[in-house]
Short mmCIF file of C-alpha atoms and ligand atoms in Angstrom, two decimals:
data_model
loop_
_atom_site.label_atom_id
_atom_site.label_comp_id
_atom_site.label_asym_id
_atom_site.label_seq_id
_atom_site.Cartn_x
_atom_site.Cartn_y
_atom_site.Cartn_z
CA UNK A 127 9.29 -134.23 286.72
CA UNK A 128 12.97 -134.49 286.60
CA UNK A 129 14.27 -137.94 285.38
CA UNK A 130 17.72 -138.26 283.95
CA UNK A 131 20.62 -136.57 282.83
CA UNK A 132 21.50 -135.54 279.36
CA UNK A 133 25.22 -134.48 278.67
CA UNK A 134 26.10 -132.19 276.17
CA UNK A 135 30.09 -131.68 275.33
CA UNK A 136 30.79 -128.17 274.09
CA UNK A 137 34.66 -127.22 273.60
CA UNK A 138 35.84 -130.70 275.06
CA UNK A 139 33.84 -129.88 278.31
CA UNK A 140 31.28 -132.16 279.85
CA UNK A 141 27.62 -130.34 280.61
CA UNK A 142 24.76 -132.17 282.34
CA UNK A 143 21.38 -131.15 281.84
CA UNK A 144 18.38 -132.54 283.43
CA UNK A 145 15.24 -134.43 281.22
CA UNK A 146 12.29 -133.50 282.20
CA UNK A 147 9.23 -136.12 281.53
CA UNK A 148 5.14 -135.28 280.67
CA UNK A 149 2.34 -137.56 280.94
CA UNK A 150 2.84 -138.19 277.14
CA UNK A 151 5.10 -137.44 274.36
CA UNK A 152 8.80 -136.70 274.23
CA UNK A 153 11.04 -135.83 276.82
CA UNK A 154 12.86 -132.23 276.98
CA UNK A 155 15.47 -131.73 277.50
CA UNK A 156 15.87 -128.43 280.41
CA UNK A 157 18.44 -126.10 278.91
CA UNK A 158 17.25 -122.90 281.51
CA UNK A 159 20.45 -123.12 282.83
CA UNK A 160 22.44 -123.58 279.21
CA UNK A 161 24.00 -120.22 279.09
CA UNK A 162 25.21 -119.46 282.25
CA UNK A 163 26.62 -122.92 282.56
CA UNK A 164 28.14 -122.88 278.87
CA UNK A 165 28.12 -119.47 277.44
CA UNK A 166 26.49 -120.71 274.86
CA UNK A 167 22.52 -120.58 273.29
CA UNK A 168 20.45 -123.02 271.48
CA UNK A 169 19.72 -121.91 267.87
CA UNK A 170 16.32 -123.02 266.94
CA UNK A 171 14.04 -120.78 264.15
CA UNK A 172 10.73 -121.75 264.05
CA UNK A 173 11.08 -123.48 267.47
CA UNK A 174 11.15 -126.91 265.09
CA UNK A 175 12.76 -128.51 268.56
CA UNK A 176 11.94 -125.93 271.33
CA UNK A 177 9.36 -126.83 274.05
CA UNK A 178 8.14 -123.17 274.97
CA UNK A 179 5.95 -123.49 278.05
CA UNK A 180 4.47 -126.82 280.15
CA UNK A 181 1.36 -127.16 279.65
CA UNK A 182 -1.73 -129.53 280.72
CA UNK A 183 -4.26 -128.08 278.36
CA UNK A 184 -3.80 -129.74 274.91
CA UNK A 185 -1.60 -132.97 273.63
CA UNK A 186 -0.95 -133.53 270.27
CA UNK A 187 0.81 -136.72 268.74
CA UNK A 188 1.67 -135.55 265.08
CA UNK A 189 2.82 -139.11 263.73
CA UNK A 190 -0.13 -140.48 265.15
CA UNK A 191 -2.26 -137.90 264.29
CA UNK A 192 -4.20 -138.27 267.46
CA UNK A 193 -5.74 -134.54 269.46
CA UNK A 194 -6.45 -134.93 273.03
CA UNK A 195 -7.67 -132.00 275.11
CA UNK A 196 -7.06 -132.75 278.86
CA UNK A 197 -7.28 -135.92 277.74
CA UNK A 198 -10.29 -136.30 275.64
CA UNK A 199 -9.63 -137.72 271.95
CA UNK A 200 -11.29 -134.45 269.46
CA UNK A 201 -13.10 -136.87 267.78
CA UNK A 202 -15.38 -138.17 271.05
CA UNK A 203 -15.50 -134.35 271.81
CA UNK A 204 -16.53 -133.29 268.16
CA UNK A 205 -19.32 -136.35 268.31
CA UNK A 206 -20.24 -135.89 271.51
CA UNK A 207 -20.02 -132.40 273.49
CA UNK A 208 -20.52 -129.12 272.93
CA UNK A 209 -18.30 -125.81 271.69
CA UNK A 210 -19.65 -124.38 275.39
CA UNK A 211 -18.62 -127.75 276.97
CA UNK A 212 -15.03 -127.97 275.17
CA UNK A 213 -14.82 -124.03 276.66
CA UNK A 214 -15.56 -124.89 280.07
CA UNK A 215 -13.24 -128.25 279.78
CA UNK A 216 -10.22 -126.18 278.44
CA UNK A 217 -10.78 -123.46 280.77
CA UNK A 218 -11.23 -125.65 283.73
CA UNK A 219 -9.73 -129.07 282.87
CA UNK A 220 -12.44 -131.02 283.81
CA UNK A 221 -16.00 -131.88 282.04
CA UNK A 222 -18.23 -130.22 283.56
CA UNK A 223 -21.08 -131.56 286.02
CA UNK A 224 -25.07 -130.76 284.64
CA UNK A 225 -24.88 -127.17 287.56
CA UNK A 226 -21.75 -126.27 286.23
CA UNK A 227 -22.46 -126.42 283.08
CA UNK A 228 -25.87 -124.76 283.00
CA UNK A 229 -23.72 -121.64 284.92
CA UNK A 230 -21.19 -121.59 282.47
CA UNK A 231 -23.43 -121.17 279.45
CA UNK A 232 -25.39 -118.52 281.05
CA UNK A 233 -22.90 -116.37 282.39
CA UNK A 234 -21.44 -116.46 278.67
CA UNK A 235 -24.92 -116.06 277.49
CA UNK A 236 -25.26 -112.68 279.08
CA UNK A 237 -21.80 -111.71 278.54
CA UNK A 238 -22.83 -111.44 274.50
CA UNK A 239 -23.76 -107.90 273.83
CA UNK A 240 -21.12 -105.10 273.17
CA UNK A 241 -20.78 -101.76 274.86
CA UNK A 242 -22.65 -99.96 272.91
CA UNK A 243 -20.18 -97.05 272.27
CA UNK A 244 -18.41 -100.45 269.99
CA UNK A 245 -20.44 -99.00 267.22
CA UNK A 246 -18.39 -96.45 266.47
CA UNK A 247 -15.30 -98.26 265.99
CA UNK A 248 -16.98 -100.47 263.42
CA UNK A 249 -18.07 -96.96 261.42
CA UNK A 250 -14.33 -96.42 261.71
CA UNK A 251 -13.18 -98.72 258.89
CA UNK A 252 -13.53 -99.04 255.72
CA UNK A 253 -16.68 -100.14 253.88
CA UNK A 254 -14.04 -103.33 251.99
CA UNK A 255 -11.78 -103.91 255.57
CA UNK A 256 -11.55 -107.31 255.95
CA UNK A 257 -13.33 -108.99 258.78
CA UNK A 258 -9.75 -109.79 260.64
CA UNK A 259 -8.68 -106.17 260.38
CA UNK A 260 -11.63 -104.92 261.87
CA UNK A 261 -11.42 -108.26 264.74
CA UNK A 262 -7.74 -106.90 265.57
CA UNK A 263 -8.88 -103.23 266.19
CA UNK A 264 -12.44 -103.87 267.79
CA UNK A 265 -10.68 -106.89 270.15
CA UNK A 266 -7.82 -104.57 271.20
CA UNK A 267 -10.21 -101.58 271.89
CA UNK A 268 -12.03 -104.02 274.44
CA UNK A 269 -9.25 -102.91 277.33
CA UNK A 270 -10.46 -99.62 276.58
CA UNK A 271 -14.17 -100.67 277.71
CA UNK A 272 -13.18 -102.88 281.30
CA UNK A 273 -11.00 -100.88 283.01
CA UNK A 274 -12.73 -102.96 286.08
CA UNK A 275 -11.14 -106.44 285.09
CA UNK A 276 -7.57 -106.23 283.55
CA UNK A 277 -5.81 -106.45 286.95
CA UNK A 278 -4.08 -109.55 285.58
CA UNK A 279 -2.84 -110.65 288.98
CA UNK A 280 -6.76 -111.02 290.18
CA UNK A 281 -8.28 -114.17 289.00
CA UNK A 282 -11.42 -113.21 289.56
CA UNK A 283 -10.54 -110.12 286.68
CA UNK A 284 -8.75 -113.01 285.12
CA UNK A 285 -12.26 -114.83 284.87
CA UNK A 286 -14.27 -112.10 284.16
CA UNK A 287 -11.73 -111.15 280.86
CA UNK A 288 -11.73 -114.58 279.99
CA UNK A 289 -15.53 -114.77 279.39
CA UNK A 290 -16.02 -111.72 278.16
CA UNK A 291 -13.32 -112.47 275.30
CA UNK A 292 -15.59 -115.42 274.40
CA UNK A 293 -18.89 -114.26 274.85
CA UNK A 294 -18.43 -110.76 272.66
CA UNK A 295 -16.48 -112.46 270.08
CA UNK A 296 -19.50 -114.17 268.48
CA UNK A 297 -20.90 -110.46 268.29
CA UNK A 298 -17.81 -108.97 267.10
CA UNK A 299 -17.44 -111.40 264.06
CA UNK A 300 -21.15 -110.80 262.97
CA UNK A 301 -20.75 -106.87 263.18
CA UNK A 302 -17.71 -107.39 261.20
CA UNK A 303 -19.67 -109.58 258.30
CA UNK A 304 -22.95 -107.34 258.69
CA UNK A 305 -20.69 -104.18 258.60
CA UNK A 306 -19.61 -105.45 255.31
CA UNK A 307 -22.82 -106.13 253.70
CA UNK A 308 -24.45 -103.28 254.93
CA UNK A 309 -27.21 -104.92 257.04
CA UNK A 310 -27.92 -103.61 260.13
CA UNK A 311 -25.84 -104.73 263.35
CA UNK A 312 -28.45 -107.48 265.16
CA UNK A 313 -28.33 -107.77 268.97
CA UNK A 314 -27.57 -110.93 270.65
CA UNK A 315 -30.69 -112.85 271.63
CA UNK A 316 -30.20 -114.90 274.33
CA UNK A 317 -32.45 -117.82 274.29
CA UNK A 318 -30.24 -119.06 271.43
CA UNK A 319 -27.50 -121.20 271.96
CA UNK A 320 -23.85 -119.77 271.42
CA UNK A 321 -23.52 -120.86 268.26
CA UNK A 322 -26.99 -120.54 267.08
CA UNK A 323 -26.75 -117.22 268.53
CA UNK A 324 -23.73 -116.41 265.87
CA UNK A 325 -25.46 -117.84 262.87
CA UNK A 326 -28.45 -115.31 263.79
CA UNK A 327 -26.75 -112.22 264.25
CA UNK A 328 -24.74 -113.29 261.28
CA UNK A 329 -27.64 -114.00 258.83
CA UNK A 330 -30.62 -112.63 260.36
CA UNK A 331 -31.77 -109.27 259.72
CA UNK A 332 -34.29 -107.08 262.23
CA UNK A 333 -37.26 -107.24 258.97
CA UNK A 334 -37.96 -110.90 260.22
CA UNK A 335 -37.85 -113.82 262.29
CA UNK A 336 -34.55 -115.85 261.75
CA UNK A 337 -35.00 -119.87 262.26
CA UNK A 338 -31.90 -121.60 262.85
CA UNK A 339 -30.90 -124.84 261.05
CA UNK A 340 -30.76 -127.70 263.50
CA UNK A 341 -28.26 -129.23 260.97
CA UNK A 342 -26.45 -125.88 260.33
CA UNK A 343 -26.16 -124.88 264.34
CA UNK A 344 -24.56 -128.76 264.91
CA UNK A 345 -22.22 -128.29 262.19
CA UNK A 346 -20.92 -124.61 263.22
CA UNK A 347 -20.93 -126.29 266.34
CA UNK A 348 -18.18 -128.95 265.49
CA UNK A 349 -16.17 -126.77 263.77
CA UNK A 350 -16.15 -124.55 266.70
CA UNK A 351 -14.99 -127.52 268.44
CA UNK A 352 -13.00 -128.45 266.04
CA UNK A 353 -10.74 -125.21 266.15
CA UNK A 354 -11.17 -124.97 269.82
CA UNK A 355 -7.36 -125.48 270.75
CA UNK A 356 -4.52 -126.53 269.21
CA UNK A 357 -1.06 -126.21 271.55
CA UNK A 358 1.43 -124.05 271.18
CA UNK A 359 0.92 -122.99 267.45
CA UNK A 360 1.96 -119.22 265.67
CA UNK A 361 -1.24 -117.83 267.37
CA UNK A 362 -1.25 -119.04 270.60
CA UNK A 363 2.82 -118.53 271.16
CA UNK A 364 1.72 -114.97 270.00
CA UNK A 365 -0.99 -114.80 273.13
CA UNK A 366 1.61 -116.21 275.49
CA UNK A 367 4.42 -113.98 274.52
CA UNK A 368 2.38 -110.66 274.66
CA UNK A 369 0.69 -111.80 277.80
CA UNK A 370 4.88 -112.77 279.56
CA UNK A 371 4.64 -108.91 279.64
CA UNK A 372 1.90 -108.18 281.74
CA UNK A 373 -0.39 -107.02 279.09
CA UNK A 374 -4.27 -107.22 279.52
CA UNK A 375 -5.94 -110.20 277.74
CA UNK A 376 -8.09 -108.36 275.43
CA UNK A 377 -4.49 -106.44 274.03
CA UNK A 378 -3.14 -110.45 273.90
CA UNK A 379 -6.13 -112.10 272.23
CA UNK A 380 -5.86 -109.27 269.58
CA UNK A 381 -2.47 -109.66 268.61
CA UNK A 382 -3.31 -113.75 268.46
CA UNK A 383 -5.95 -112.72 265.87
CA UNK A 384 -3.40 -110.66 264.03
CA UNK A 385 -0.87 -113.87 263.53
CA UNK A 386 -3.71 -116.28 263.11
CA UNK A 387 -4.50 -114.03 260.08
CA UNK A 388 -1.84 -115.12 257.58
CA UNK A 389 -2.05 -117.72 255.25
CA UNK A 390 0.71 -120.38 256.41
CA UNK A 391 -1.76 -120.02 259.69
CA UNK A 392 -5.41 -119.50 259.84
CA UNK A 393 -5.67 -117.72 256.30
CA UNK A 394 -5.30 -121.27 255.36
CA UNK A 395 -8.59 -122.16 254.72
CA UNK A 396 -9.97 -118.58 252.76
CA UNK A 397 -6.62 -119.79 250.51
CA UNK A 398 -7.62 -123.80 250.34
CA UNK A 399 -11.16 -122.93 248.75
CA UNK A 400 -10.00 -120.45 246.79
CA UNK A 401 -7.22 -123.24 245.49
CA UNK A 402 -9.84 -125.66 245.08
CA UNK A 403 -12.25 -123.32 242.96
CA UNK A 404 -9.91 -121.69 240.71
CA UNK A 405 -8.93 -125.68 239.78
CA UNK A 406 -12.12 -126.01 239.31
CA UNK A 407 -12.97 -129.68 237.59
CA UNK A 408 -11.13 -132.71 238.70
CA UNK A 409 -8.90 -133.34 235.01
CA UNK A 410 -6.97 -129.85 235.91
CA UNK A 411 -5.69 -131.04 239.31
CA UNK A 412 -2.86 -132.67 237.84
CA UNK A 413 -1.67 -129.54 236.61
CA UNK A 414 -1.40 -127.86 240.43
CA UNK A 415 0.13 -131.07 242.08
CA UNK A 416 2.80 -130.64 239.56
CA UNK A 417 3.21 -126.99 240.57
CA UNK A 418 2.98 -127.93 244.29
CA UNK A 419 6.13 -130.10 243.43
CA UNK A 420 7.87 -127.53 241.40
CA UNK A 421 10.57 -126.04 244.25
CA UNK A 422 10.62 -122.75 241.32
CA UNK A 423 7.02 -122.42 241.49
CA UNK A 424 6.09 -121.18 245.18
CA UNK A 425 2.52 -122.59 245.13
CA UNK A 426 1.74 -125.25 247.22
CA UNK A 427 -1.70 -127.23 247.75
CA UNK A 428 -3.45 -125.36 250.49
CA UNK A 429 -4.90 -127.29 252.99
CA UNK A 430 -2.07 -129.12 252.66
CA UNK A 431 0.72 -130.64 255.47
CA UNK A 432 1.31 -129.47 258.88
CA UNK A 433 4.24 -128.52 261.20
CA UNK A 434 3.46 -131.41 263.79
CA UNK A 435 0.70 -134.03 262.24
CA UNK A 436 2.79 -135.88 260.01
CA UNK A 437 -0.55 -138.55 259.59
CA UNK A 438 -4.16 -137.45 258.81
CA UNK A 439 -5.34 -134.53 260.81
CA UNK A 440 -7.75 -135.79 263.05
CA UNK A 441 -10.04 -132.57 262.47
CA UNK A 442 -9.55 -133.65 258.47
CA UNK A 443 -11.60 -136.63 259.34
CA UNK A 444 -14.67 -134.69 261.49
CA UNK A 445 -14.52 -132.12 258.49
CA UNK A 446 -14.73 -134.52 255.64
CA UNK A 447 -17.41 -136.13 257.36
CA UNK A 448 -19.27 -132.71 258.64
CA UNK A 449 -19.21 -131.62 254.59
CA UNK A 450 -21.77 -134.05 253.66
CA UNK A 451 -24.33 -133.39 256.66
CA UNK A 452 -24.43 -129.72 255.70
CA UNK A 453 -24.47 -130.35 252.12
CA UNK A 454 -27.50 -132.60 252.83
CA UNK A 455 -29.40 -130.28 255.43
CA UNK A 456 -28.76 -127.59 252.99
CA UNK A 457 -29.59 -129.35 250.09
CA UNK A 458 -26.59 -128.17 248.18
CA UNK A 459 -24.56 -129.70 245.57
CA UNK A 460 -20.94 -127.98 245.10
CA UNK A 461 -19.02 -128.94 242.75
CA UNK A 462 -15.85 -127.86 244.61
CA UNK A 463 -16.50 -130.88 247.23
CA UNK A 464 -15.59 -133.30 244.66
CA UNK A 465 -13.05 -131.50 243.37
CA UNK A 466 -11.30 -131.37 246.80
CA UNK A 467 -12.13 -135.42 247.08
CA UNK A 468 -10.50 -136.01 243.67
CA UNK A 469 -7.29 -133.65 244.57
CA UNK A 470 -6.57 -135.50 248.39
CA UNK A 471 -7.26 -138.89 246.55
CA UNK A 472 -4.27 -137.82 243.93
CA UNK A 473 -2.28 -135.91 246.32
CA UNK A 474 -1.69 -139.10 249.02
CA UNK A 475 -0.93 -141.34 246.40
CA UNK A 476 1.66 -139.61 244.98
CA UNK A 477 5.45 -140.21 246.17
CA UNK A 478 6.41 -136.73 246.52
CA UNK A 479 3.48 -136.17 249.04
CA UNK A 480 3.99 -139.48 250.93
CA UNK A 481 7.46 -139.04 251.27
CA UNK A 482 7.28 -135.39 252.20
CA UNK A 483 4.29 -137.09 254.99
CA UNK A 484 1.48 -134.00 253.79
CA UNK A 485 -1.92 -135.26 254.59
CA UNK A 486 -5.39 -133.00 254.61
CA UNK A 487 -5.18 -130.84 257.62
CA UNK A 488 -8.34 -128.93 259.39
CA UNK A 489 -8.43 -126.28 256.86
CA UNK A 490 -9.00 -128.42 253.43
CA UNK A 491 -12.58 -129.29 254.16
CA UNK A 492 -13.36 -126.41 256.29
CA UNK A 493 -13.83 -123.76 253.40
CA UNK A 494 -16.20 -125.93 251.57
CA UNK A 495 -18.73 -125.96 254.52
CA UNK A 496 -18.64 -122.91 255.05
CA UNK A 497 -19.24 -121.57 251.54
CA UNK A 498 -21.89 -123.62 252.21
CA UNK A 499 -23.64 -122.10 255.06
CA UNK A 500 -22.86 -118.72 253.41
CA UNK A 501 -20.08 -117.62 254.69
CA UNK A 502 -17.56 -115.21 251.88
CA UNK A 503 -14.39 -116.65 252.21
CA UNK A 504 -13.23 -113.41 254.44
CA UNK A 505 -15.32 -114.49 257.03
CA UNK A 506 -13.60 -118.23 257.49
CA UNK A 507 -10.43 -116.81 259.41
CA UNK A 508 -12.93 -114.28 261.54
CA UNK A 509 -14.70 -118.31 262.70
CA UNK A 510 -11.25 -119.72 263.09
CA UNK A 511 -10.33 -116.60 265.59
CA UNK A 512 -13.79 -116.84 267.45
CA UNK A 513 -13.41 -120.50 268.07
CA UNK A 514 -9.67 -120.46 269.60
CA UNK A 515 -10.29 -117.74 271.39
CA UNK A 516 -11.26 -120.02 273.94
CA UNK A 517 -8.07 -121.87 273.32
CA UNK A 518 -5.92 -118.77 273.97
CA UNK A 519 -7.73 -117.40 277.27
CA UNK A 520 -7.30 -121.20 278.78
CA UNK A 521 -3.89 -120.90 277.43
CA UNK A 522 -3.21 -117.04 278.74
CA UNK A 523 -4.83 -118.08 281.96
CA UNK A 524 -2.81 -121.35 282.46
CA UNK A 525 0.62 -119.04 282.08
CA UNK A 526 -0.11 -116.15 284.44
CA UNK A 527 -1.00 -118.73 286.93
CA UNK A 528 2.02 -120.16 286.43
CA UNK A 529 3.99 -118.98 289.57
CA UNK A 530 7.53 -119.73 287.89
CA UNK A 531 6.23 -117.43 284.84
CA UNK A 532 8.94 -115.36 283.37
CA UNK A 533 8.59 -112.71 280.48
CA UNK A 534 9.36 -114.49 276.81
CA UNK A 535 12.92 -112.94 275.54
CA UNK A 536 14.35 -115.10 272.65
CA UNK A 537 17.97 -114.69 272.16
CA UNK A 538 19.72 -114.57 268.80
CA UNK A 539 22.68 -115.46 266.46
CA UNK A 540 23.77 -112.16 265.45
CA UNK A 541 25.44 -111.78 261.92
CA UNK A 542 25.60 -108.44 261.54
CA UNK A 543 28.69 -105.59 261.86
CA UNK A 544 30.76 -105.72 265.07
CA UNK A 545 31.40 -102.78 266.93
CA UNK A 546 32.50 -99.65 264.41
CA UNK A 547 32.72 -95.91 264.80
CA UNK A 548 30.27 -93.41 263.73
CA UNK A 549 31.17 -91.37 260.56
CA UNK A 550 29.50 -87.79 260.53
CA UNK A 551 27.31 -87.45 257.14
CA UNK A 552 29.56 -85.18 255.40
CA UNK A 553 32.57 -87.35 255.66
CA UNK A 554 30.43 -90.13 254.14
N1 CMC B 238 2.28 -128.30 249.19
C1 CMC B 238 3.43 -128.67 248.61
N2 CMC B 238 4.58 -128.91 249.29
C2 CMC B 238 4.54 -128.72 250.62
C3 CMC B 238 3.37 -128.34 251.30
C4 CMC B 238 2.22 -128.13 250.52
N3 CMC B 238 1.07 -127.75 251.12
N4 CMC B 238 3.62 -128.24 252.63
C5 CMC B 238 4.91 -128.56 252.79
N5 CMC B 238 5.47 -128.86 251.57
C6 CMC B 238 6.85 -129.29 251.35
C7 CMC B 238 7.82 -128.13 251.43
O1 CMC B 238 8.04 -127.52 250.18
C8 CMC B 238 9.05 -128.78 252.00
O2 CMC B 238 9.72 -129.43 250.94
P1 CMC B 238 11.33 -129.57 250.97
O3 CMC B 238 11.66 -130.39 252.19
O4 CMC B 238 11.66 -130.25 249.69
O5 CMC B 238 11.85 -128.16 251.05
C9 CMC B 238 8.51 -129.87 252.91
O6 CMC B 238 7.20 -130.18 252.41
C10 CMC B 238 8.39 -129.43 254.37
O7 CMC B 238 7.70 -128.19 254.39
P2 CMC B 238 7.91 -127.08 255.50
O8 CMC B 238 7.34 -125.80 255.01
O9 CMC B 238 9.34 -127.09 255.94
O10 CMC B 238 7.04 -127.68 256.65
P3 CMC B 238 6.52 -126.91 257.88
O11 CMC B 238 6.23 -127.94 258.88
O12 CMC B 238 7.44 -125.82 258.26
O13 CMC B 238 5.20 -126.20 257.30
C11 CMC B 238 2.98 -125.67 256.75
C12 CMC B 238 3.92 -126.54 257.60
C13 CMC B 238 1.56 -125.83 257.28
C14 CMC B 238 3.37 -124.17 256.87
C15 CMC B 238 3.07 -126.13 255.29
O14 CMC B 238 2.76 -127.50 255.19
C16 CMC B 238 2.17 -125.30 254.35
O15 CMC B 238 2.57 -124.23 253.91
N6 CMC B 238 0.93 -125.81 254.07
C17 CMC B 238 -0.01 -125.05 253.29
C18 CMC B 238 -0.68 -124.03 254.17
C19 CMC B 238 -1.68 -124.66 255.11
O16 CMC B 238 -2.49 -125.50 254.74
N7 CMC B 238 -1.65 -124.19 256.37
C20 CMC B 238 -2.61 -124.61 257.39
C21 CMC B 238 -1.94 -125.31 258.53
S1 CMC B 238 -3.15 -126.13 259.55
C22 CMC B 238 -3.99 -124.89 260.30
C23 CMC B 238 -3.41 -124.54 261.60
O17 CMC B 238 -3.29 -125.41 262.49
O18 CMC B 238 -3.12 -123.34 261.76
#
């Protein structure tokens, strides 16, 4: 909605632009018409100030550190609802009713088993790949398995894409962790729940019955939920960008896998445990906040701050709390859980982390569970991808349907040679 003017001055000349309002958080300010009006662009790496898209799906407020998707605080959803609920409610924008929801899960339910020529791809790489390497190539070679639903301008294909994406990628992530160990590949079985589902195919083996953990299914569960969507972050932007071309979804949701995978992003939490177990016992943690203050020493606590929650991360506060279920379901006792107490306990009460606002975020606590359920720490970016999947199909879907939707072109400030005539090679 436009509201009022802002004015911008650029070489003594008087610009008005108009403010556009949300239903919360900060105004932007519409600069679409910037260039042609003042020959000029914005210069903004990183996007620190750049509202990319309009979107209903996902609100953040980072000073508050409060979540809301379409509405609903992440905390009520993580207590409360379901991964397969939290889908549906992304994808659709409303809760769904007690029909709707029993559709949803089952069409996803039967969506779960791989083409069977998927095999080979997965005999393809290397015994050691890492499980994101092989979730890049296998979800990029799904457009070469639907030919029959990546007319993105149908939005019945559009639907169809969407959950397929989120059914297979539960089976895709296993095969990548069984591929690894050298188990065999398990089938989907489908009077499992989604995530119960994952843990089987994951864990089980063909030689016996798997049982899932009540505790252990809830848990997975959450942190599903918990990674479910988060607005317009590296990955997603990614999605959106590749998809402002008119690629398929499957080619999209790959190349969203490929930025989640570094560790700034969703590599986070594979680096946070691996932080918190090479510290090991609680009297050397002093010695790594001082080298997270060091500005010569390029470590810095993993798990650690976040570009837009300048407060507690909200999912911090689910994870903290979902450690000690699992630990007690589980019956384990890692040290590393009070080493990463101990270190956030030191870490916000010292001035160069309160000043600097760097709180927990979602991926300090995450590792620790999931060490816990078994996961290697390869595996923990492989979840993170699974889980927002759904969060960049609702987002992928949201833009194409987007009549005003343009392809993404960034300009530049350019800083390299002007114009300068070729000089043939033996003249050089
Ligand atoms: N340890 C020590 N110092 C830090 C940390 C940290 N984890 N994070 C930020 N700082 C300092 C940084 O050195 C800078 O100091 P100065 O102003 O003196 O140069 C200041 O805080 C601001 O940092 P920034 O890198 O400009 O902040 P950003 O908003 O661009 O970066 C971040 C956010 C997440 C990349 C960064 O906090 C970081 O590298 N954290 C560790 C990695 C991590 O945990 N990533 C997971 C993010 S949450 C998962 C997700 O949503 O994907």
């Amino acid at each position: 909605m436009a509201d009022k003017q802002a004015e911008l001055t650029v070489g003594g000349e008087n610009f008005d632009f108009p403010t556009l309002k949300g239903s919360c958080g900060p105004d932007v300010i519409d600069i679409r018409k910037l260039y042609g009006k003042t020959d000029r662009f914005t210069f903004d790496p990183g996007y620190k100030s750049t509202a990319s898209c309009e979107s209903a799906l996902t609100f953040i407020d980072g000073q508050e550190g409060v979540l809301l998707h379409r509405g609903y605080p992440i905390g009520q959803l993580a207590e409360n609802s379901s991964f397969m609920e939290v889908a549906y409610l992304l994808l659709n924008g409303e809760l769904p009713s007690q029909d709707e929801y029993a559709d949803f899960t089952n069409t996803i339910t039967y969506h779960t088993m791989l083409h069977d020529q998927m095999r080979q791809f997965y005999q393809g790489f290397r015994r050691d790949a890492h499980p994101m390497a092989i979730m890049c190539g296998v979800v990029g070679a799904l457009s070469s398995f639907y030919h029959d639903s990546t007319d993105i301008s149908d939005p019945e294909h559009r639907k169809i894409s969407s959950h397929r994406l989120i059914a297979k990628m539960p089976t895709i992530a296993a095969w990548a962790y069984k591929y690894a160990v050298g188990q065999p590949f398990m089938q989907p079985d489908n009077s499992l729940s989604y995530t119960g589902n994952f843990l089987r195919m994951t864990f089980g083996v063909p030689a016996e019955e798997y049982e899932v953990v009540p505790a252990v299914e809830k848990a997975m569960d959450r942190i599903f939920i918990l990674h479910a969507d988060h607005e317009q972050n590296a990955s997603t932007s990614t999605v959106r960008l590749a998809g402002s071309s008119g690629a398929n979804p499957f080619a999209c949701i790959s190349a969203g896998i490929a930025c989640l995978w570094g560790p700034a992003h969703g590599g986070a939490n594979e680096a946070a445990l691996n932080m918190l177990r090479e510290i090991g016992t609680p009297d050397r943690i002093p010695h790594y906040i001082e080298r997270a203050k060091d500005k010569n020493d390029p470590f810095r606590l993993m798990g650690f701050g976040h570009r837009v929650y300048k407060n507690y991360d909200p999912r911090a506060t689910v994870m903290q709390k979902t450690v000690r279920e699992v630990f007690d379901a589980l019956k384990v006792n890692d040290p590393v859980f009070e080493t990463a107490l101990k270190l956030e306990e030191m870490a916000l009460n010292d001035p160069y982390f309160q000043e600097k606002k760097l709180f927990p975020n979602v991926d300090f606590y995450s590792g620790v569970i999931l060490s816990a359920i078994g996961f290697p720490t390869t595996m923990f970016t492989a979840l993170f991808a699974l889980a927002r999947t759904v969060g960049w199909v609702a987002q992928w879907n949201e833009m194409i349907s987007d009549p005003g939707q343009v392809i993404g072109r960034p300009r530049q400030l350019y800083t390299g040679p002007t114009q300068r005539d070729y000089v043939p090679l033996d003249k050089r």
